[in-house]
Tab-separated table of C-alpha atoms in Angstrom:
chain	number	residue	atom	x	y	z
A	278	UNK	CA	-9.794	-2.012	-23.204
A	279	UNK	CA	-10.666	-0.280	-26.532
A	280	UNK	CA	-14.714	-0.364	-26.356
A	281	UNK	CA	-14.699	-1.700	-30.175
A	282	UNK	CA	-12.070	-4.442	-29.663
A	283	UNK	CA	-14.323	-5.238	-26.388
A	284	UNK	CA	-17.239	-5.383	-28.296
A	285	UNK	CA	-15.529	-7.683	-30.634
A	286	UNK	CA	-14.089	-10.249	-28.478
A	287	UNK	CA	-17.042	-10.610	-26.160
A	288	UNK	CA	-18.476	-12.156	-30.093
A	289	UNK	CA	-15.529	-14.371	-30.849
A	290	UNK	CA	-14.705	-15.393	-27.149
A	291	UNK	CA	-13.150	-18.621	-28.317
A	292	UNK	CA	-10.315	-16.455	-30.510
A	293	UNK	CA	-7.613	-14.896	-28.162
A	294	UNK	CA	-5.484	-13.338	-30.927
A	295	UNK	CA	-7.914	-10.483	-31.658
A	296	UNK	CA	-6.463	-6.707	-31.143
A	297	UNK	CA	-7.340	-3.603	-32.611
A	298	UNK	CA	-4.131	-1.120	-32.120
A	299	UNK	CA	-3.423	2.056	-33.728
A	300	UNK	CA	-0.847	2.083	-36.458
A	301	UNK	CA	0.467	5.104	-38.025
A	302	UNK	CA	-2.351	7.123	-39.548
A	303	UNK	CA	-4.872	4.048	-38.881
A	304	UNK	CA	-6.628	1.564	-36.613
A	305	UNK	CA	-5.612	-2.362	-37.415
A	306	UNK	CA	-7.950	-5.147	-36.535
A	307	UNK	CA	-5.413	-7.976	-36.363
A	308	UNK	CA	-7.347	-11.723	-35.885
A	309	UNK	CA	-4.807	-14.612	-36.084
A	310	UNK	CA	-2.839	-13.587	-39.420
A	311	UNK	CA	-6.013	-11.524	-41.025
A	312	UNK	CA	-6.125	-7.857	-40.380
A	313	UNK	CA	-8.237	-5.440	-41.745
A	314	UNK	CA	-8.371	-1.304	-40.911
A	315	UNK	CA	-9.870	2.059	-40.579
A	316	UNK	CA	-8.801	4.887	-43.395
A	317	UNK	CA	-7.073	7.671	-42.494
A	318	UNK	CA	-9.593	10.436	-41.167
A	319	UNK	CA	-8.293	12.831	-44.186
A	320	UNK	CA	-6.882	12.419	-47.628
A	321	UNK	CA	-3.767	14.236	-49.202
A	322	UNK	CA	-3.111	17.842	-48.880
A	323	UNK	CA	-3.814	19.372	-52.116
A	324	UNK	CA	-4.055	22.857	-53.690
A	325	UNK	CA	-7.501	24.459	-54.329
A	326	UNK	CA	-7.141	26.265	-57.294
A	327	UNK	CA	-5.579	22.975	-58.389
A	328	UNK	CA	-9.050	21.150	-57.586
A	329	UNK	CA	-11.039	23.267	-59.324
A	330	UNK	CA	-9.342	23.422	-62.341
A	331	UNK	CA	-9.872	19.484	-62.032
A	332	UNK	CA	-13.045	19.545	-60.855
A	333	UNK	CA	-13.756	21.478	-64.269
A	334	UNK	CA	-12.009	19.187	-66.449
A	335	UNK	CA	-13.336	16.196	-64.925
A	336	UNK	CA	-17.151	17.790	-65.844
A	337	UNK	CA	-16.232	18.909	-69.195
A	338	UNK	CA	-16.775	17.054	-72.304
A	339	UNK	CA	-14.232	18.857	-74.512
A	340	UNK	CA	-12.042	16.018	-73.373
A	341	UNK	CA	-13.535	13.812	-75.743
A	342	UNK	CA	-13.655	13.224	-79.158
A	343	UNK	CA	-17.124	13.810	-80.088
A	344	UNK	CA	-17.245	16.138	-77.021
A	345	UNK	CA	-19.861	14.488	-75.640
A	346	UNK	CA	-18.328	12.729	-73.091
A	347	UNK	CA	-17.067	13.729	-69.853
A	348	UNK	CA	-15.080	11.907	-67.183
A	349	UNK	CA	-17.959	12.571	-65.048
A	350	UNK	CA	-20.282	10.971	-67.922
A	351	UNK	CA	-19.409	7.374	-66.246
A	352	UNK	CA	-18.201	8.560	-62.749
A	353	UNK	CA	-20.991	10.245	-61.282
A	354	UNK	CA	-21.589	11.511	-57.641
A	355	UNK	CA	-25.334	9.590	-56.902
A	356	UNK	CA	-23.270	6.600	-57.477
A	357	UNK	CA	-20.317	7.175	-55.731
A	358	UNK	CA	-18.809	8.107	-58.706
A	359	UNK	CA	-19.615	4.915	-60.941
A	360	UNK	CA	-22.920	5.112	-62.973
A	361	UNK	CA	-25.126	2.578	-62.049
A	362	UNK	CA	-24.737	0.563	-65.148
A	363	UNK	CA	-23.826	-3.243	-65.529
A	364	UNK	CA	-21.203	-1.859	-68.135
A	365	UNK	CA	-20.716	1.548	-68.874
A	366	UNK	CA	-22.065	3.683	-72.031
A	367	UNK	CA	-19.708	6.031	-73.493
A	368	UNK	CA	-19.940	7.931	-76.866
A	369	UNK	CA	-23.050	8.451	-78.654
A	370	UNK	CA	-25.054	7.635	-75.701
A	371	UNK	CA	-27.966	9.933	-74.052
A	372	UNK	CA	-29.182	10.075	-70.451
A	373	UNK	CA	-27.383	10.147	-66.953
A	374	UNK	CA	-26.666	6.787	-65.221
A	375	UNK	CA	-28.470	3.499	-64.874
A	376	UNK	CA	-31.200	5.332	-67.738
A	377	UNK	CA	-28.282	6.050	-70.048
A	378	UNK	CA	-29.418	4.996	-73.903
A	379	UNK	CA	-26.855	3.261	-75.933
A	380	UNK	CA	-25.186	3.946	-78.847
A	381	UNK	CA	-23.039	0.772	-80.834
A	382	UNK	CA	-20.227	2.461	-80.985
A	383	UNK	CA	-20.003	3.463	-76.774
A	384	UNK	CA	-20.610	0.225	-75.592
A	385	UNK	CA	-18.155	-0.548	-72.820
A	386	UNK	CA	-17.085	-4.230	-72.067
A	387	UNK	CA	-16.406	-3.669	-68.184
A	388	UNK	CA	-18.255	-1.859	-65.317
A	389	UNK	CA	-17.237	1.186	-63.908
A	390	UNK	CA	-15.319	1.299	-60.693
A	391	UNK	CA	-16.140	3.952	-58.196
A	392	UNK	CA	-13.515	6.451	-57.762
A	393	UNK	CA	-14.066	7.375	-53.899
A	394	UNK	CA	-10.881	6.835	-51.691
A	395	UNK	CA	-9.264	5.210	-54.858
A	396	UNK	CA	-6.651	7.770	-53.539
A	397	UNK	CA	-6.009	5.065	-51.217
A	398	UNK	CA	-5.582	2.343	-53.616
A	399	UNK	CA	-2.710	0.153	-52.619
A	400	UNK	CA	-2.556	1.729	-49.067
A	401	UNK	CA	-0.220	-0.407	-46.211
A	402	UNK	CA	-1.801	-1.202	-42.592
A	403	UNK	CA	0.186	1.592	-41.164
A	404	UNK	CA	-1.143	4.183	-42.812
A	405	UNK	CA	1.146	5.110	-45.800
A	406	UNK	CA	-0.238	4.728	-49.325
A	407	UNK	CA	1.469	6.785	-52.612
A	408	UNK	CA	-1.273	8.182	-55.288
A	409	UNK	CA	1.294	8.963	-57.984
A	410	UNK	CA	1.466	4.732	-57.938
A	411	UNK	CA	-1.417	3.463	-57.139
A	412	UNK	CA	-2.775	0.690	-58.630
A	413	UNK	CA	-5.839	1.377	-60.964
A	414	UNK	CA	-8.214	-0.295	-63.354
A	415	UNK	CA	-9.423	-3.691	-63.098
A	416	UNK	CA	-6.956	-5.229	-64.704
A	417	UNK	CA	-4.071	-3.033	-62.686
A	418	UNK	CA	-2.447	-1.798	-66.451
A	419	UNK	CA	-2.119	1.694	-64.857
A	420	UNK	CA	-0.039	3.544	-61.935
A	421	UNK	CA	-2.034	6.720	-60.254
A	422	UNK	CA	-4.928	8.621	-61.268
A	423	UNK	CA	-2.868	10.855	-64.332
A	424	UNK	CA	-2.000	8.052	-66.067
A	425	UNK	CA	-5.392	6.358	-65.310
A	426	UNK	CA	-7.203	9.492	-66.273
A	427	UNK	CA	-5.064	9.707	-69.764
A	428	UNK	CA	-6.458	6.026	-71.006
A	429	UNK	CA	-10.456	7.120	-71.174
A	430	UNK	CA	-9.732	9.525	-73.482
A	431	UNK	CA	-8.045	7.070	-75.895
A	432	UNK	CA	-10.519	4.480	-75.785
A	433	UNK	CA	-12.940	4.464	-78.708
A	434	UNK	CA	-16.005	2.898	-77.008
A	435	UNK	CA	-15.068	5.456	-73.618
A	436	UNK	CA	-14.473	8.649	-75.095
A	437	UNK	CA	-12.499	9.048	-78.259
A	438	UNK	CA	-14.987	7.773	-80.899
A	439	UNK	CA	-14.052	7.467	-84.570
A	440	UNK	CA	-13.671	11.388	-85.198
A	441	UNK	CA	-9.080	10.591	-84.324
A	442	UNK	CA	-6.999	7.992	-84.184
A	443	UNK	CA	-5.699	6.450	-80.608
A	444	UNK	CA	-2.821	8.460	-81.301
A	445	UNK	CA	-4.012	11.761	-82.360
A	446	UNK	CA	-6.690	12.236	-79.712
A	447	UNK	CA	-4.566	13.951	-77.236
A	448	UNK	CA	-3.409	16.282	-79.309
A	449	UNK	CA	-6.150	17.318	-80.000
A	450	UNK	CA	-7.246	18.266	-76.705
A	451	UNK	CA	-4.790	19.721	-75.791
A	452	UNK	CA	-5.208	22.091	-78.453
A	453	UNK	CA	-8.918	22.481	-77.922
A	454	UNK	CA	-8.609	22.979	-73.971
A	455	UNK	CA	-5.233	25.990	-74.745
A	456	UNK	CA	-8.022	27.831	-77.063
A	457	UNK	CA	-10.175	28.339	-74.128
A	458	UNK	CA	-8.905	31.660	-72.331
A	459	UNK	CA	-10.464	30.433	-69.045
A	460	UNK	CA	-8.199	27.232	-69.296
A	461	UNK	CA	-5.387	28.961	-70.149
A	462	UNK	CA	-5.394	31.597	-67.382
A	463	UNK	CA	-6.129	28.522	-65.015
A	464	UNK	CA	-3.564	26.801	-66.108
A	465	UNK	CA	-1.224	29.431	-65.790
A	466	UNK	CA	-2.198	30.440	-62.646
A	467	UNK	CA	-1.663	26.664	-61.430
A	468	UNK	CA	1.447	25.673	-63.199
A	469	UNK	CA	2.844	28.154	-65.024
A	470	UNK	CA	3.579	26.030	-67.955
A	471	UNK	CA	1.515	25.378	-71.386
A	472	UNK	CA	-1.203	23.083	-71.429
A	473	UNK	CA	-0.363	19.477	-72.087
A	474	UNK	CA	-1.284	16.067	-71.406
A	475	UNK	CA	0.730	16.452	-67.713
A	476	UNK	CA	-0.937	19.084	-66.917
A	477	UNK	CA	-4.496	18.719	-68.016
A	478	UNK	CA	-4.326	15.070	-65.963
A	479	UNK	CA	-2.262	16.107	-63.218
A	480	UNK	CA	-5.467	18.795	-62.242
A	481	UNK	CA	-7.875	15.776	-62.881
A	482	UNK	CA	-5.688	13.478	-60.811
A	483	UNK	CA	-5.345	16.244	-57.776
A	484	UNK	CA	-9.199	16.725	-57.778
A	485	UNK	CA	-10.155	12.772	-58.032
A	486	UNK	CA	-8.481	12.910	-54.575
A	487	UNK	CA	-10.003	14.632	-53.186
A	488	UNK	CA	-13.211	12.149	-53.374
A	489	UNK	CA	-12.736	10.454	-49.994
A	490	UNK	CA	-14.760	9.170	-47.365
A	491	UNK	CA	-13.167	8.185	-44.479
A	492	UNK	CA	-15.873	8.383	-41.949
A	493	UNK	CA	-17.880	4.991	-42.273
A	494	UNK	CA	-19.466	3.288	-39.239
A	495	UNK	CA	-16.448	1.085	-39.059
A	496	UNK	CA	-13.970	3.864	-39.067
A	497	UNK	CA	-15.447	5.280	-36.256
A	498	UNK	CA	-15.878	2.017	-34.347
A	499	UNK	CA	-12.253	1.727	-34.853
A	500	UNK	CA	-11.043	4.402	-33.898
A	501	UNK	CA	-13.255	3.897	-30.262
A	502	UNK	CA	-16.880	4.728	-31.283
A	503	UNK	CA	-18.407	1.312	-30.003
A	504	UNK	CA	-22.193	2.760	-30.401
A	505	UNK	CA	-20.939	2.761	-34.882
A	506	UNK	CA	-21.852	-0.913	-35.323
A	507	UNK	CA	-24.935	-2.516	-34.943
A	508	UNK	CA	-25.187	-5.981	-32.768
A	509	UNK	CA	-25.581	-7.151	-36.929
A	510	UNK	CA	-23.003	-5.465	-38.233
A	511	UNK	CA	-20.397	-6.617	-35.258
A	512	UNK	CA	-21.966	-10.458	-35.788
A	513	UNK	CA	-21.348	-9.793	-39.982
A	514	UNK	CA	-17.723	-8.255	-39.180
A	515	UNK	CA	-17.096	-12.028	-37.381
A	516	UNK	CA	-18.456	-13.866	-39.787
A	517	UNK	CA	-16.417	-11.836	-42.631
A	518	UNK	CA	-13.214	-13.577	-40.864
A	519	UNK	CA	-14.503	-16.688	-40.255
A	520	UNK	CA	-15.149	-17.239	-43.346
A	521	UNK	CA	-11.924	-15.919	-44.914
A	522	UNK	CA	-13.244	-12.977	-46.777
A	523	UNK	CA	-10.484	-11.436	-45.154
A	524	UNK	CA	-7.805	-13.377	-47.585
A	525	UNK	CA	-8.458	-11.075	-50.426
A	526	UNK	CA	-10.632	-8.072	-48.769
A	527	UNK	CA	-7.470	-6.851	-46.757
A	528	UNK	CA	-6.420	-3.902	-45.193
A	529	UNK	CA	-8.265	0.127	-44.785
A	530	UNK	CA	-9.568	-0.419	-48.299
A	531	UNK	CA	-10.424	-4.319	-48.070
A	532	UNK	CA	-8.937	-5.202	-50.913
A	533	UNK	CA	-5.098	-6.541	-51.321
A	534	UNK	CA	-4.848	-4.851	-54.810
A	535	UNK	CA	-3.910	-8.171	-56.650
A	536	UNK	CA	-5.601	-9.951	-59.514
A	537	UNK	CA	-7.799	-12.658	-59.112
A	538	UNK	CA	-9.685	-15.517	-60.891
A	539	UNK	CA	-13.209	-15.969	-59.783
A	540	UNK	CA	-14.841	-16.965	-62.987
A	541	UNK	CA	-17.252	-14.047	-62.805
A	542	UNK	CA	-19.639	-13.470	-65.292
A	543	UNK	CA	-18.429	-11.017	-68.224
A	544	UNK	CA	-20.513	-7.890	-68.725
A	545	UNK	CA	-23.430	-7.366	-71.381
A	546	UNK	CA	-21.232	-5.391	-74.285
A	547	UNK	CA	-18.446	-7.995	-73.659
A	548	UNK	CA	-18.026	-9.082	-77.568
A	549	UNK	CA	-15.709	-11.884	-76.652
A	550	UNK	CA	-14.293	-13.438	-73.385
A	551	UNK	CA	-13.087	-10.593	-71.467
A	552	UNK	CA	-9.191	-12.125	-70.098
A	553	UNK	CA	-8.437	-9.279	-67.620
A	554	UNK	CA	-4.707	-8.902	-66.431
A	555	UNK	CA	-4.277	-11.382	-69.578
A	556	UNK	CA	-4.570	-14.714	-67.658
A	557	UNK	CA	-8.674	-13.877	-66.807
A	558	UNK	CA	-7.312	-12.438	-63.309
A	559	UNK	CA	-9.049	-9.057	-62.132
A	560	UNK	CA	-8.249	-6.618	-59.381
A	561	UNK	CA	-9.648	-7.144	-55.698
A	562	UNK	CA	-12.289	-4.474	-55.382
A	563	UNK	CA	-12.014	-2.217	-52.542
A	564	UNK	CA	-15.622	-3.128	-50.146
A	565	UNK	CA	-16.154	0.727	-49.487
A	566	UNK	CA	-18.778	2.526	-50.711
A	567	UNK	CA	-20.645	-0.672	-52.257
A	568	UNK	CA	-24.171	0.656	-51.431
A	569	UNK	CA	-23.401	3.525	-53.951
A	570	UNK	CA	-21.756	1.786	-56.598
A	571	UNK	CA	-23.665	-1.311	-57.228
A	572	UNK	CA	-24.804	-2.969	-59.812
A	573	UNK	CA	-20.660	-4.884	-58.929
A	574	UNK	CA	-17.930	-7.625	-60.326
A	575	UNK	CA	-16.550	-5.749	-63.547
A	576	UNK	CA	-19.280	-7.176	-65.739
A	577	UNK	CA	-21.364	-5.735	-62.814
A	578	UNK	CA	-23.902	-9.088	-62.596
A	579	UNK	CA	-24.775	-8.446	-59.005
A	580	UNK	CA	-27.201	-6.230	-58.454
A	581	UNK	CA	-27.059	-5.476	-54.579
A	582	UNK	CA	-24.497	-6.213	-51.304
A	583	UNK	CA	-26.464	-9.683	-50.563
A	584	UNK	CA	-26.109	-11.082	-54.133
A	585	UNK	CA	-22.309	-10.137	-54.175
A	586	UNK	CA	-21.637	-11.856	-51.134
A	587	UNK	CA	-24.081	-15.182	-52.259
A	588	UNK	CA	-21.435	-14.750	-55.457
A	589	UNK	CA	-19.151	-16.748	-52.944
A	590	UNK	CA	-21.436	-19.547	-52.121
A	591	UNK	CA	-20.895	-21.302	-55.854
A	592	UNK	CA	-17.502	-21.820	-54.884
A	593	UNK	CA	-18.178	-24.079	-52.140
A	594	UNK	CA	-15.646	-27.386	-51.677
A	595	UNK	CA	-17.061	-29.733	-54.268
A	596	UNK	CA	-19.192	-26.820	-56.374
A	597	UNK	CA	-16.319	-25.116	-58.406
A	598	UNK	CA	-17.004	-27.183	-61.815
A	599	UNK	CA	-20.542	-26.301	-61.597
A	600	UNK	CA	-19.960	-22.661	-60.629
A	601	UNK	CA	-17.556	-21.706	-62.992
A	602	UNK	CA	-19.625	-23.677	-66.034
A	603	UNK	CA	-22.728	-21.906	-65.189
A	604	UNK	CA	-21.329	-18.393	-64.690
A	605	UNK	CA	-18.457	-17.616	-67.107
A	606	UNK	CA	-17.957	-21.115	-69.339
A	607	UNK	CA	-14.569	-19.906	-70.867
A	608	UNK	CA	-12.638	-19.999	-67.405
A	609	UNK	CA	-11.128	-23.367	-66.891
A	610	UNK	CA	-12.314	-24.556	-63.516
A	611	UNK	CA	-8.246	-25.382	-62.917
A	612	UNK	CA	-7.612	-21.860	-63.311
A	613	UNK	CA	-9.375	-20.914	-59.902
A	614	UNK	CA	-7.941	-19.180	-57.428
A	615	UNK	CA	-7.134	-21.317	-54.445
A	616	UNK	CA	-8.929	-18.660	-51.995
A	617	UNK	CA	-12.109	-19.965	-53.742
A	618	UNK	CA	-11.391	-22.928	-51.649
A	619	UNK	CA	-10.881	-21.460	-47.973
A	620	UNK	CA	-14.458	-19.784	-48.629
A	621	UNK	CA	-17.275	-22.033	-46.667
A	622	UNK	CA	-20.167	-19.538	-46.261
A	623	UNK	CA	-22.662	-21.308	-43.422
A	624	UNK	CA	-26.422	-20.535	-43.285
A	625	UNK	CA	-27.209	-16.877	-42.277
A	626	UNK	CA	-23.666	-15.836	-42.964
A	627	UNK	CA	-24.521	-13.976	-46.608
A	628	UNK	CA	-27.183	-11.788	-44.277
A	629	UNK	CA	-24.459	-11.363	-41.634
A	630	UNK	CA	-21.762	-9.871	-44.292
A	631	UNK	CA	-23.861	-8.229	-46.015
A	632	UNK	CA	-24.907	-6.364	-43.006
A	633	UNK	CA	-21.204	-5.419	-42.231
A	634	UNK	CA	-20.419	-4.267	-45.190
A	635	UNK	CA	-23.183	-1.800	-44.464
A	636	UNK	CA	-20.730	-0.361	-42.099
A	637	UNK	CA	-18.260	0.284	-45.070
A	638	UNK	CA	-20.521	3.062	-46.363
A	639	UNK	CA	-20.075	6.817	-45.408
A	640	UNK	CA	-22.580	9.415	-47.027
A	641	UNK	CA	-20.480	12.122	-45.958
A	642	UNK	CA	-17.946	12.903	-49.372
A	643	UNK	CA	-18.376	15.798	-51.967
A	644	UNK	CA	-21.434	16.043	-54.740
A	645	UNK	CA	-21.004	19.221	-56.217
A	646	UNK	CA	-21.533	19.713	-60.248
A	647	UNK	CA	-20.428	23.053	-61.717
A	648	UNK	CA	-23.284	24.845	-63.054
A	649	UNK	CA	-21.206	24.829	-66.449
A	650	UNK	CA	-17.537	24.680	-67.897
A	651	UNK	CA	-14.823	26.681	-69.431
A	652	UNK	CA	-16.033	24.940	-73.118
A	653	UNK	CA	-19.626	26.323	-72.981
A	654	UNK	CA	-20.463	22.563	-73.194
A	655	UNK	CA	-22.918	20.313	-71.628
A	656	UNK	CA	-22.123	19.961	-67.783
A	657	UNK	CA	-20.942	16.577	-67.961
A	658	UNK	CA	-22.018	15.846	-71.709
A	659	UNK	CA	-25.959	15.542	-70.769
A	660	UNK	CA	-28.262	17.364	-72.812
């Protein structure tokens, strides 16, 4: 028998429909109807030069109006490439991170998603998963990272400023980046045709997947590893099914990519009640990576893993009026999802997840910062 799936049963004896087998590319835990997975050990083949060129872009604050923001400004690699903000800080704003100073005018409404393995976004339990579609954003309004990446730059608050209109911005950039000779021989060398908005977020896209990490303690304990979880972890990893975390936090990235109500609190810059996909639904978040990314929920409210998971416990049977009223008044308590309702957290259960979703955490992915960028800019747009 597999040592994991060994290890597993032996701590849910009474539940004979528990298998881990291998599927395609990836490992499935299957219990009952729930399943959830290991990533694939690598991410996409991609070309180098390609990355770089990216990797450049992605640093360099050219790309914004003011040009003093980067993509990097609010996707950085301490926090597993979110910035350790409730809500994130765009234009006008000074510092790195979670010591970031405001401006009025760069005050984003929602918190920023980490970008590691959001290659993966969307990904099937056999393995196969398409970047050029996968969902992105909390709100799901985009398809792959090039069309994610273009957005940013548009946004007033994110990037653009006041300096150009929504619909002049990328124009301008594009002009800005083709004056650069560095850029253009880059670009050349990579494509072979002029710099545009394709291009210049096609190299961003290429290098944002590159930002995987696919060797977690629960990969490897999938894939046969037994010694990867602790006694905890393999107790929390129980308790995550039997308490139907599983329903929405599906699959190798524990998330099923769909919008949900929860009634979460809106972030700190939200001017008025943020509505998400439009009916107050937002995106699943993927469970990887959490101990990088937090403060989490996309008005980022909970501060670590154990107050995410004790998010759940206002949502008991007979608790959803007085959960939703005291955390986000303007969601109707009938618009609730109906998972809310298969969620009964027992005592000692918010310790036990917590400690699994330890396991979802792999230090191992890439950090680098270029020392400095085609513009002559500030790395990243910090002084």
């Amino acid at each position: 028998m597999h040592l994991a799936l060994a290890l597993l049963v032996a701590c849910s004896a009474d539940d004979p429909n528990v298998e881990i087998v291998p599927n395609g590319d990836v490992f499935t835990l299957t219990a009952g109807e729930d399943t959830v997975a290991s990533l694939p050990e690598r991410g996409p083949d991609v070309d180098p030069d390609e990355v770089e060129l990216g990797w450049l872009l992605f640093w360099d604050p050219i790309l914004s109006g003011n040009r003093d923001v980067a993509c990097a400004t609010c996707h950085l690699p301490e926090h597993g490439y979110a910035d350790g903000l409730p809500t994130s800080i765009g234009v006008g704003g000074v510092g790195r991170g979670p010591v970031r100073a405001p401006h009025p005018a760069g005050m984003v409404p929602r918190n920023a998603p980490g970008i590691l393995n959001a290659v993966f976004n969307g990904i099937q339990n056999d393995g196969s998963y398409a970047p050029d579609s996968a969902p992105m954003f909390w709100d799901n309004r985009a398809s792959g990272f090039a069309q994610q990446a273009q957005e940013p730059v548009m946004s007033g608050p994110e990037m653009r400023g006041d300096a150009y209109a929504e619909s002049e911005i990328w124009d301008e950039v594009v002009e800005r980046v083709d004056a650069i000779d560095e850029y253009r021989a880059r670009f050349d060398q990579v494509y072979g045709e002029p710099i545009s908005i394709d291009t210049i977020t096609r190299a961003i896209a290429t290098f944002e997947s590159t930002l995987v990490a696919t060797n977690a303690p629960f990969d490897r304990w999938m894939r046969g590893d037994a010694t990867a979880l602790t006694e905890a972890q393999v107790d929390g990893l129980v308790a995550f099914f039997e308490a139907d975390c599983v329903a929405c936090h599906s699959g190798p990235m524990f998330s099923d990519f769909e919008t949900h109500v929860l009634a979460a609190p809106d972030g700190p810059s939200a001017m008025s009640l943020d509505t998400g996909d439009g009916d107050l639904g937002f995106r699943t978040p993927t469970l990887r990576q959490l101990a990088y990314t937090a403060p989490h929920f996309h008005g980022g409210h909970a501060a670590d893993l154990e107050a995410s998971v004790e998010f759940y416990t206002l949502f008991e049977p007979g608790n959803e009026g007085e959960g939703t009223n005291r955390l986000n008044p303007g969601v109707p308590v009938e618009m609730l999802d109906e998972e809310l309702a298969e969620v009964d957290l027992e005592e000692g259960q918010v310790e036990a997840i917590a400690a699994f979703l330890e396991s979802l955490n792999d230090p191992d992915f890439f950090v680098d910062e270029p020392v400095s960028v085609p513009s002559g800019l500030p790395v990243g747009g910090f002084e």
